[in-house]
Amino acid sequence: MILLALLVAVPADLRLSLHSGEHRIEKIDWRAESVETEGPLHAELLPSRNELLLEPNGKGVARAFVFSRREVRVVEAFIDTPLPPPAEKPSCAAVTNAACYAQFRAAPQPRMVFELEGLQMEARAAQDELAKAGLPHIDVAISAWGVKLKGAKDEAERRRALRAIWPAILGPLRVDE
Protein backbone atom coordinates (compact mmCIF):
# COMPACT_ATOMS: atom_id res chain seq x y z
CA MET A 1 0.00 0.00 0.00
CA ILE A 2 2.91 2.37 0.73
CA LEU A 3 4.30 1.70 -2.76
CA LEU A 4 0.94 2.66 -4.28
CA ALA A 5 0.98 5.93 -2.32
CA LEU A 6 4.45 6.75 -3.62
CA LEU A 7 3.46 5.97 -7.18
CA VAL A 8 0.40 8.17 -6.91
CA ALA A 9 2.56 11.00 -5.54
CA VAL A 10 4.79 11.04 -8.62
CA PRO A 11 3.23 13.39 -11.17
CA ALA A 12 1.89 12.02 -14.40
CA ASP A 13 1.93 14.08 -17.58
CA LEU A 14 -1.84 13.78 -17.70
CA ARG A 15 -4.30 12.78 -14.98
CA LEU A 16 -7.83 11.70 -15.87
CA SER A 17 -10.93 10.66 -14.00
CA LEU A 18 -12.64 7.76 -15.79
CA HIS A 19 -15.44 5.27 -15.16
CA SER A 20 -15.17 1.53 -15.66
CA GLY A 21 -16.63 0.50 -19.01
CA GLU A 22 -16.24 4.00 -20.45
CA HIS A 23 -14.27 4.30 -23.71
CA ARG A 24 -12.44 7.53 -24.31
CA ILE A 25 -10.17 8.94 -26.98
CA GLU A 26 -7.65 11.30 -25.42
CA LYS A 27 -5.58 13.65 -27.56
CA ILE A 28 -1.96 13.92 -26.43
CA ASP A 29 0.32 16.78 -27.39
CA TRP A 30 3.27 14.58 -28.32
CA ARG A 31 3.83 11.92 -30.99
CA ALA A 32 4.18 8.44 -29.58
CA GLU A 33 5.68 5.17 -30.80
CA SER A 34 4.10 2.69 -28.39
CA VAL A 35 2.03 2.41 -25.22
CA GLU A 36 2.01 -0.06 -22.31
CA THR A 37 -0.34 -0.12 -19.33
CA GLU A 38 -0.39 -1.03 -15.66
CA GLY A 39 -3.59 -1.60 -13.75
CA PRO A 40 -7.20 -1.92 -14.89
CA LEU A 41 -6.80 -0.08 -18.19
CA HIS A 42 -6.40 -1.01 -21.83
CA ALA A 43 -4.75 1.72 -23.93
CA GLU A 44 -4.17 1.72 -27.64
CA LEU A 45 -2.24 4.20 -29.73
CA LEU A 46 -4.38 5.33 -32.66
CA PRO A 47 -2.90 5.72 -36.19
CA SER A 48 -2.47 9.50 -35.77
CA ARG A 49 0.20 8.70 -33.12
CA ASN A 50 -1.11 11.55 -30.94
CA GLU A 51 -4.37 9.99 -29.75
CA LEU A 52 -4.96 7.22 -27.23
CA LEU A 53 -7.97 4.98 -26.95
CA LEU A 54 -8.49 4.37 -23.22
CA GLU A 55 -10.73 1.55 -22.02
CA PRO A 56 -10.91 1.16 -18.22
CA ASN A 57 -11.95 -2.30 -17.09
CA GLY A 58 -12.06 -2.07 -13.31
CA LYS A 59 -11.83 0.25 -10.32
CA GLY A 60 -8.47 1.68 -9.22
CA VAL A 61 -5.50 3.67 -10.41
CA ALA A 62 -4.00 2.73 -13.76
CA ARG A 63 -1.22 4.13 -15.89
CA ALA A 64 -0.51 4.22 -19.59
CA PHE A 65 3.20 4.61 -20.31
CA VAL A 66 3.49 6.33 -23.67
CA PHE A 67 6.89 5.85 -25.29
CA SER A 68 8.45 8.10 -27.88
CA ARG A 69 12.03 7.85 -29.10
CA ARG A 70 13.55 9.89 -26.27
CA GLU A 71 10.80 10.33 -23.67
CA VAL A 72 8.36 8.38 -21.58
CA ARG A 73 5.13 10.18 -20.78
CA VAL A 74 2.58 8.87 -18.31
CA VAL A 75 -1.20 9.12 -18.45
CA GLU A 76 -2.71 8.29 -15.10
CA ALA A 77 -6.33 7.18 -14.90
CA PHE A 78 -8.31 7.26 -11.68
CA ILE A 79 -11.10 4.80 -12.46
CA ASP A 80 -14.14 5.23 -10.21
CA THR A 81 -11.60 6.55 -7.69
CA PRO A 82 -11.19 10.16 -6.53
CA LEU A 83 -8.16 12.12 -7.68
CA PRO A 84 -5.65 12.65 -4.86
CA PRO A 85 -5.44 16.09 -3.27
CA PRO A 86 -2.51 18.28 -4.33
CA ALA A 87 0.65 17.58 -2.33
CA GLU A 88 2.19 20.19 -0.06
CA LYS A 89 5.01 22.23 -1.58
CA PRO A 90 8.48 21.08 -0.42
CA SER A 91 10.15 23.20 2.25
CA CYS A 92 13.54 22.69 0.55
CA ALA A 93 14.55 25.22 -2.10
CA ALA A 94 16.54 22.57 -4.01
CA VAL A 95 17.06 18.80 -4.14
CA THR A 96 20.14 18.81 -1.94
CA ASN A 97 20.00 15.58 0.08
CA ALA A 98 17.91 12.51 0.92
CA ALA A 99 15.35 14.44 2.96
CA CYS A 100 14.82 17.02 0.21
CA TYR A 101 14.66 14.29 -2.45
CA ALA A 102 11.86 12.64 -0.44
CA GLN A 103 9.96 15.96 -0.23
CA PHE A 104 10.28 16.62 -3.96
CA ARG A 105 9.34 13.01 -4.74
CA ALA A 106 6.10 13.50 -2.81
CA ALA A 107 5.44 16.89 -4.43
CA PRO A 108 7.52 17.48 -7.58
CA GLN A 109 7.54 21.01 -8.87
CA PRO A 110 7.59 22.27 -12.46
CA ARG A 111 11.10 23.60 -11.91
CA MET A 112 13.65 21.93 -9.62
CA VAL A 113 17.28 22.61 -8.85
CA PHE A 114 19.52 19.65 -8.05
CA GLU A 115 22.74 19.55 -6.09
CA LEU A 116 25.11 16.58 -6.37
CA GLU A 117 23.82 14.64 -3.35
CA GLY A 118 20.21 15.10 -4.46
CA LEU A 119 21.03 13.82 -7.93
CA GLN A 120 22.84 10.84 -6.38
CA MET A 121 19.73 10.09 -4.26
CA GLU A 122 17.59 10.10 -7.41
CA ALA A 123 19.99 7.69 -9.17
CA ARG A 124 20.11 5.39 -6.12
CA ALA A 125 16.32 5.36 -5.88
CA ALA A 126 16.04 4.53 -9.59
CA GLN A 127 18.55 1.67 -9.18
CA ASP A 128 16.53 0.39 -6.18
CA GLU A 129 13.37 0.42 -8.32
CA LEU A 130 15.15 -1.70 -10.93
CA ALA A 131 16.17 -4.23 -8.27
CA LYS A 132 12.57 -4.40 -6.93
CA ALA A 133 11.33 -5.01 -10.49
CA GLY A 134 13.70 -7.97 -10.89
CA LEU A 135 16.07 -6.08 -13.16
CA PRO A 136 19.24 -5.75 -11.02
CA HIS A 137 21.45 -6.46 -14.06
CA ILE A 138 20.45 -3.12 -15.60
CA ASP A 139 22.41 -0.06 -14.50
CA VAL A 140 20.95 3.43 -14.51
CA ALA A 141 22.90 6.63 -14.98
CA ILE A 142 21.48 10.15 -14.90
CA SER A 143 22.87 12.99 -16.96
CA ALA A 144 21.76 16.48 -17.91
CA TRP A 145 20.21 14.92 -21.05
CA GLY A 146 18.22 12.26 -19.23
CA VAL A 147 18.40 8.66 -18.07
CA LYS A 148 20.76 6.14 -19.60
CA LEU A 149 20.14 2.42 -19.11
CA LYS A 150 22.93 -0.14 -19.56
CA GLY A 151 22.43 -3.89 -19.71
CA ALA A 152 18.89 -4.23 -21.08
CA LYS A 153 18.66 -7.33 -23.28
CA ASP A 154 16.15 -5.92 -25.75
CA GLU A 155 13.67 -3.09 -26.33
CA ALA A 156 10.93 -4.79 -24.28
CA GLU A 157 13.22 -5.07 -21.26
CA ARG A 158 14.34 -1.46 -21.75
CA ARG A 159 10.70 -0.29 -21.68
CA ARG A 160 10.06 -2.44 -18.60
CA ALA A 161 13.05 -0.80 -16.89
CA LEU A 162 11.83 2.69 -17.82
CA ARG A 163 8.41 1.89 -16.34
CA ALA A 164 10.11 0.60 -13.18
CA ILE A 165 12.24 3.71 -12.59
CA TRP A 166 9.48 6.22 -13.38
CA PRO A 167 8.45 6.70 -9.70
CA ALA A 168 12.02 7.59 -8.72
CA ILE A 169 12.67 10.21 -11.40
CA LEU A 170 11.76 13.78 -10.55
CA GLY A 171 10.43 15.62 -13.55
CA PRO A 172 10.06 14.33 -17.11
CA LEU A 173 11.54 10.93 -17.90
CA ARG A 174 13.87 11.66 -20.79
CA VAL A 175 16.04 8.96 -22.33
CA ASP A 176 19.70 9.61 -23.13
CA GLU A 177 20.66 7.03 -25.76
C-alpha positions as protocol buffer text, in pm:
chain_id: "A"
residue {
  index: 1
  type: MET
  ca { x: 0 y: 0 z: 0 }
}
residue {
  index: 2
  type: ILE
  ca { x: 291 y: 237 z: 73 }
}
residue {
  index: 3
  type: LEU
  ca { x: 430 y: 170 z: -276 }
}
residue {
  index: 4
  type: LEU
  ca { x: 94 y: 266 z: -428 }
}
residue {
  index: 5
  type: ALA
  ca { x: 98 y: 593 z: -232 }
}
residue {
  index: 6
  type: LEU
  ca { x: 445 y: 675 z: -362 }
}
residue {
  index: 7
  type: LEU
  ca { x: 346 y: 597 z: -718 }
}
residue {
  index: 8
  type: VAL
  ca { x: 40 y: 817 z: -691 }
}
residue {
  index: 9
  type: ALA
  ca { x: 256 y: 1100 z: -554 }
}
residue {
  index: 10
  type: VAL
  ca { x: 479 y: 1104 z: -862 }
}
residue {
  index: 11
  type: PRO
  ca { x: 323 y: 1339 z: -1117 }
}
residue {
  index: 12
  type: ALA
  ca { x: 189 y: 1202 z: -1440 }
}
residue {
  index: 13
  type: ASP
  ca { x: 193 y: 1408 z: -1758 }
}
residue {
  index: 14
  type: LEU
  ca { x: -184 y: 1378 z: -1770 }
}
residue {
  index: 15
  type: ARG
  ca { x: -430 y: 1278 z: -1498 }
}
residue {
  index: 16
  type: LEU
  ca { x: -783 y: 1170 z: -1587 }
}
residue {
  index: 17
  type: SER
  ca { x: -1093 y: 1066 z: -1400 }
}
residue {
  index: 18
  type: LEU
  ca { x: -1264 y: 776 z: -1579 }
}
residue {
  index: 19
  type: HIS
  ca { x: -1544 y: 527 z: -1516 }
}
residue {
  index: 20
  type: SER
  ca { x: -1517 y: 153 z: -1566 }
}
residue {
  index: 21
  type: GLY
  ca { x: -1663 y: 50 z: -1901 }
}
residue {
  index: 22
  type: GLU
  ca { x: -1624 y: 400 z: -2045 }
}
residue {
  index: 23
  type: HIS
  ca { x: -1427 y: 430 z: -2371 }
}
residue {
  index: 24
  type: ARG
  ca { x: -1244 y: 753 z: -2431 }
}
residue {
  index: 25
  type: ILE
  ca { x: -1017 y: 894 z: -2698 }
}
residue {
  index: 26
  type: GLU
  ca { x: -765 y: 1130 z: -2542 }
}
residue {
  index: 27
  type: LYS
  ca { x: -558 y: 1365 z: -2756 }
}
residue {
  index: 28
  type: ILE
  ca { x: -196 y: 1392 z: -2643 }
}
residue {
  index: 29
  type: ASP
  ca { x: 32 y: 1678 z: -2739 }
}
residue {
  index: 30
  type: TRP
  ca { x: 327 y: 1458 z: -2832 }
}
residue {
  index: 31
  type: ARG
  ca { x: 383 y: 1192 z: -3099 }
}
residue {
  index: 32
  type: ALA
  ca { x: 418 y: 844 z: -2958 }
}
residue {
  index: 33
  type: GLU
  ca { x: 568 y: 517 z: -3080 }
}
residue {
  index: 34
  type: SER
  ca { x: 410 y: 269 z: -2839 }
}
residue {
  index: 35
  type: VAL
  ca { x: 203 y: 241 z: -2522 }
}
residue {
  index: 36
  type: GLU
  ca { x: 201 y: -6 z: -2231 }
}
residue {
  index: 37
  type: THR
  ca { x: -34 y: -12 z: -1933 }
}
residue {
  index: 38
  type: GLU
  ca { x: -39 y: -103 z: -1566 }
}
residue {
  index: 39
  type: GLY
  ca { x: -359 y: -160 z: -1375 }
}
residue {
  index: 40
  type: PRO
  ca { x: -720 y: -192 z: -1489 }
}
residue {
  index: 41
  type: LEU
  ca { x: -680 y: -8 z: -1819 }
}
residue {
  index: 42
  type: HIS
  ca { x: -640 y: -101 z: -2183 }
}
residue {
  index: 43
  type: ALA
  ca { x: -475 y: 172 z: -2393 }
}
residue {
  index: 44
  type: GLU
  ca { x: -417 y: 172 z: -2764 }
}
residue {
  index: 45
  type: LEU
  ca { x: -224 y: 420 z: -2973 }
}
residue {
  index: 46
  type: LEU
  ca { x: -438 y: 533 z: -3266 }
}
residue {
  index: 47
  type: PRO
  ca { x: -290 y: 572 z: -3619 }
}
residue {
  index: 48
  type: SER
  ca { x: -247 y: 950 z: -3577 }
}
residue {
  index: 49
  type: ARG
  ca { x: 20 y: 870 z: -3312 }
}
residue {
  index: 50
  type: ASN
  ca { x: -111 y: 1155 z: -3094 }
}
residue {
  index: 51
  type: GLU
  ca { x: -437 y: 999 z: -2975 }
}
residue {
  index: 52
  type: LEU
  ca { x: -496 y: 722 z: -2723 }
}
residue {
  index: 53
  type: LEU
  ca { x: -797 y: 498 z: -2695 }
}
residue {
  index: 54
  type: LEU
  ca { x: -849 y: 437 z: -2322 }
}
residue {
  index: 55
  type: GLU
  ca { x: -1073 y: 155 z: -2202 }
}
residue {
  index: 56
  type: PRO
  ca { x: -1091 y: 116 z: -1822 }
}
residue {
  index: 57
  type: ASN
  ca { x: -1195 y: -230 z: -1709 }
}
residue {
  index: 58
  type: GLY
  ca { x: -1206 y: -207 z: -1331 }
}
residue {
  index: 59
  type: LYS
  ca { x: -1183 y: 25 z: -1032 }
}
residue {
  index: 60
  type: GLY
  ca { x: -847 y: 168 z: -922 }
}
residue {
  index: 61
  type: VAL
  ca { x: -550 y: 367 z: -1041 }
}
residue {
  index: 62
  type: ALA
  ca { x: -400 y: 273 z: -1376 }
}
residue {
  index: 63
  type: ARG
  ca { x: -122 y: 413 z: -1589 }
}
residue {
  index: 64
  type: ALA
  ca { x: -51 y: 422 z: -1959 }
}
residue {
  index: 65
  type: PHE
  ca { x: 320 y: 461 z: -2031 }
}
residue {
  index: 66
  type: VAL
  ca { x: 349 y: 633 z: -2367 }
}
residue {
  index: 67
  type: PHE
  ca { x: 689 y: 585 z: -2529 }
}
residue {
  index: 68
  type: SER
  ca { x: 845 y: 810 z: -2788 }
}
residue {
  index: 69
  type: ARG
  ca { x: 1203 y: 785 z: -2910 }
}
residue {
  index: 70
  type: ARG
  ca { x: 1355 y: 989 z: -2627 }
}
residue {
  index: 71
  type: GLU
  ca { x: 1080 y: 1033 z: -2367 }
}
residue {
  index: 72
  type: VAL
  ca { x: 836 y: 838 z: -2158 }
}
residue {
  index: 73
  type: ARG
  ca { x: 513 y: 1018 z: -2078 }
}
residue {
  index: 74
  type: VAL
  ca { x: 258 y: 887 z: -1831 }
}
residue {
  index: 75
  type: VAL
  ca { x: -120 y: 912 z: -1845 }
}
residue {
  index: 76
  type: GLU
  ca { x: -271 y: 829 z: -1510 }
}
residue {
  index: 77
  type: ALA
  ca { x: -633 y: 718 z: -1490 }
}
residue {
  index: 78
  type: PHE
  ca { x: -831 y: 726 z: -1168 }
}
residue {
  index: 79
  type: ILE
  ca { x: -1110 y: 480 z: -1246 }
}
residue {
  index: 80
  type: ASP
  ca { x: -1414 y: 523 z: -1021 }
}
residue {
  index: 81
  type: THR
  ca { x: -1160 y: 655 z: -769 }
}
residue {
  index: 82
  type: PRO
  ca { x: -1119 y: 1016 z: -653 }
}
residue {
  index: 83
  type: LEU
  ca { x: -816 y: 1212 z: -768 }
}
residue {
  index: 84
  type: PRO
  ca { x: -565 y: 1265 z: -486 }
}
residue {
  index: 85
  type: PRO
  ca { x: -544 y: 1609 z: -327 }
}
residue {
  index: 86
  type: PRO
  ca { x: -251 y: 1828 z: -433 }
}
residue {
  index: 87
  type: ALA
  ca { x: 65 y: 1758 z: -233 }
}
residue {
  index: 88
  type: GLU
  ca { x: 219 y: 2019 z: -6 }
}
residue {
  index: 89
  type: LYS
  ca { x: 501 y: 2223 z: -158 }
}
residue {
  index: 90
  type: PRO
  ca { x: 848 y: 2108 z: -42 }
}
residue {
  index: 91
  type: SER
  ca { x: 1015 y: 2320 z: 225 }
}
residue {
  index: 92
  type: CYS
  ca { x: 1354 y: 2269 z: 55 }
}
residue {
  index: 93
  type: ALA
  ca { x: 1455 y: 2522 z: -210 }
}
residue {
  index: 94
  type: ALA
  ca { x: 1654 y: 2257 z: -401 }
}
residue {
  index: 95
  type: VAL
  ca { x: 1706 y: 1880 z: -414 }
}
residue {
  index: 96
  type: THR
  ca { x: 2014 y: 1881 z: -194 }
}
residue {
  index: 97
  type: ASN
  ca { x: 2000 y: 1558 z: 8 }
}
residue {
  index: 98
  type: ALA
  ca { x: 1791 y: 1251 z: 92 }
}
residue {
  index: 99
  type: ALA
  ca { x: 1535 y: 1444 z: 296 }
}
residue {
  index: 100
  type: CYS
  ca { x: 1482 y: 1702 z: 21 }
}
residue {
  index: 101
  type: TYR
  ca { x: 1466 y: 1429 z: -245 }
}
residue {
  index: 102
  type: ALA
  ca { x: 1186 y: 1264 z: -44 }
}
residue {
  index: 103
  type: GLN
  ca { x: 996 y: 1596 z: -23 }
}
residue {
  index: 104
  type: PHE
  ca { x: 1028 y: 1662 z: -396 }
}
residue {
  index: 105
  type: ARG
  ca { x: 934 y: 1301 z: -474 }
}
residue {
  index: 106
  type: ALA
  ca { x: 610 y: 1350 z: -281 }
}
residue {
  index: 107
  type: ALA
  ca { x: 544 y: 1689 z: -443 }
}
residue {
  index: 108
  type: PRO
  ca { x: 752 y: 1748 z: -758 }
}
residue {
  index: 109
  type: GLN
  ca { x: 754 y: 2101 z: -887 }
}
residue {
  index: 110
  type: PRO
  ca { x: 759 y: 2227 z: -1246 }
}
residue {
  index: 111
  type: ARG
  ca { x: 1110 y: 2360 z: -1191 }
}
residue {
  index: 112
  type: MET
  ca { x: 1365 y: 2193 z: -962 }
}
residue {
  index: 113
  type: VAL
  ca { x: 1728 y: 2261 z: -885 }
}
residue {
  index: 114
  type: PHE
  ca { x: 1952 y: 1965 z: -805 }
}
residue {
  index: 115
  type: GLU
  ca { x: 2274 y: 1955 z: -609 }
}
residue {
  index: 116
  type: LEU
  ca { x: 2511 y: 1658 z: -637 }
}
residue {
  index: 117
  type: GLU
  ca { x: 2382 y: 1464 z: -335 }
}
residue {
  index: 118
  type: GLY
  ca { x: 2021 y: 1510 z: -446 }
}
residue {
  index: 119
  type: LEU
  ca { x: 2103 y: 1382 z: -793 }
}
residue {
  index: 120
  type: GLN
  ca { x: 2284 y: 1084 z: -638 }
}
residue {
  index: 121
  type: MET
  ca { x: 1973 y: 1009 z: -426 }
}
residue {
  index: 122
  type: GLU
  ca { x: 1759 y: 1010 z: -741 }
}
residue {
  index: 123
  type: ALA
  ca { x: 1999 y: 769 z: -917 }
}
residue {
  index: 124
  type: ARG
  ca { x: 2011 y: 539 z: -612 }
}
residue {
  index: 125
  type: ALA
  ca { x: 1632 y: 536 z: -588 }
}
residue {
  index: 126
  type: ALA
  ca { x: 1604 y: 453 z: -959 }
}
residue {
  index: 127
  type: GLN
  ca { x: 1855 y: 167 z: -918 }
}
residue {
  index: 128
  type: ASP
  ca { x: 1653 y: 39 z: -618 }
}
residue {
  index: 129
  type: GLU
  ca { x: 1337 y: 42 z: -832 }
}
residue {
  index: 130
  type: LEU
  ca { x: 1515 y: -170 z: -1093 }
}
residue {
  index: 131
  type: ALA
  ca { x: 1617 y: -423 z: -827 }
}
residue {
  index: 132
  type: LYS
  ca { x: 1257 y: -440 z: -693 }
}
residue {
  index: 133
  type: ALA
  ca { x: 1133 y: -501 z: -1049 }
}
residue {
  index: 134
  type: GLY
  ca { x: 1370 y: -797 z: -1089 }
}
residue {
  index: 135
  type: LEU
  ca { x: 1607 y: -608 z: -1316 }
}
residue {
  index: 136
  type: PRO
  ca { x: 1924 y: -575 z: -1102 }
}
residue {
  index: 137
  type: HIS
  ca { x: 2145 y: -646 z: -1406 }
}
residue {
  index: 138
  type: ILE
  ca { x: 2045 y: -312 z: -1560 }
}
residue {
  index: 139
  type: ASP
  ca { x: 2241 y: -6 z: -1450 }
}
residue {
  index: 140
  type: VAL
  ca { x: 2095 y: 343 z: -1451 }
}
residue {
  index: 141
  type: ALA
  ca { x: 2290 y: 663 z: -1498 }
}
residue {
  index: 142
  type: ILE
  ca { x: 2148 y: 1015 z: -1490 }
}
residue {
  index: 143
  type: SER
  ca { x: 2287 y: 1299 z: -1696 }
}
residue {
  index: 144
  type: ALA
  ca { x: 2176 y: 1648 z: -1791 }
}
residue {
  index: 145
  type: TRP
  ca { x: 2021 y: 1492 z: -2105 }
}
residue {
  index: 146
  type: GLY
  ca { x: 1822 y: 1226 z: -1923 }
}
residue {
  index: 147
  type: VAL
  ca { x: 1840 y: 866 z: -1807 }
}
residue {
  index: 148
  type: LYS
  ca { x: 2076 y: 614 z: -1960 }
}
residue {
  index: 149
  type: LEU
  ca { x: 2014 y: 242 z: -1911 }
}
residue {
  index: 150
  type: LYS
  ca { x: 2293 y: -14 z: -1956 }
}
residue {
  index: 151
  type: GLY
  ca { x: 2243 y: -389 z: -1971 }
}
residue {
  index: 152
  type: ALA
  ca { x: 1889 y: -423 z: -2108 }
}
residue {
  index: 153
  type: LYS
  ca { x: 1866 y: -733 z: -2328 }
}
residue {
  index: 154
  type: ASP
  ca { x: 1615 y: -592 z: -2575 }
}
residue {
  index: 155
  type: GLU
  ca { x: 1367 y: -309 z: -2633 }
}
residue {
  index: 156
  type: ALA
  ca { x: 1093 y: -479 z: -2428 }
}
residue {
  index: 157
  type: GLU
  ca { x: 1322 y: -507 z: -2126 }
}
residue {
  index: 158
  type: ARG
  ca { x: 1434 y: -146 z: -2175 }
}
residue {
  index: 159
  type: ARG
  ca { x: 1070 y: -29 z: -2168 }
}
residue {
  index: 160
  type: ARG
  ca { x: 1006 y: -244 z: -1860 }
}
residue {
  index: 161
  type: ALA
  ca { x: 1305 y: -80 z: -1689 }
}
residue {
  index: 162
  type: LEU
  ca { x: 1183 y: 269 z: -1782 }
}
residue {
  index: 163
  type: ARG
  ca { x: 841 y: 189 z: -1634 }
}
residue {
  index: 164
  type: ALA
  ca { x: 1011 y: 60 z: -1318 }
}
residue {
  index: 165
  type: ILE
  ca { x: 1224 y: 371 z: -1259 }
}
residue {
  index: 166
  type: TRP
  ca { x: 948 y: 622 z: -1338 }
}
residue {
  index: 167
  type: PRO
  ca { x: 845 y: 670 z: -970 }
}
residue {
  index: 168
  type: ALA
  ca { x: 1202 y: 759 z: -872 }
}
residue {
  index: 169
  type: ILE
  ca { x: 1267 y: 1021 z: -1140 }
}
residue {
  index: 170
  type: LEU
  ca { x: 1176 y: 1378 z: -1055 }
}
residue {
  index: 171
  type: GLY
  ca { x: 1043 y: 1562 z: -1355 }
}
residue {
  index: 172
  type: PRO
  ca { x: 1006 y: 1433 z: -1711 }
}
residue {
  index: 173
  type: LEU
  ca { x: 1154 y: 1093 z: -1790 }
}
residue {
  index: 174
  type: ARG
  ca { x: 1387 y: 1166 z: -2079 }
}
residue {
  index: 175
  type: VAL
  ca { x: 1604 y: 896 z: -2233 }
}
residue {
  index: 176
  type: ASP
  ca { x: 1970 y: 961 z: -2313 }
}
residue {
  index: 177
  type: GLU
  ca { x: 2066 y: 703 z: -2576 }
}
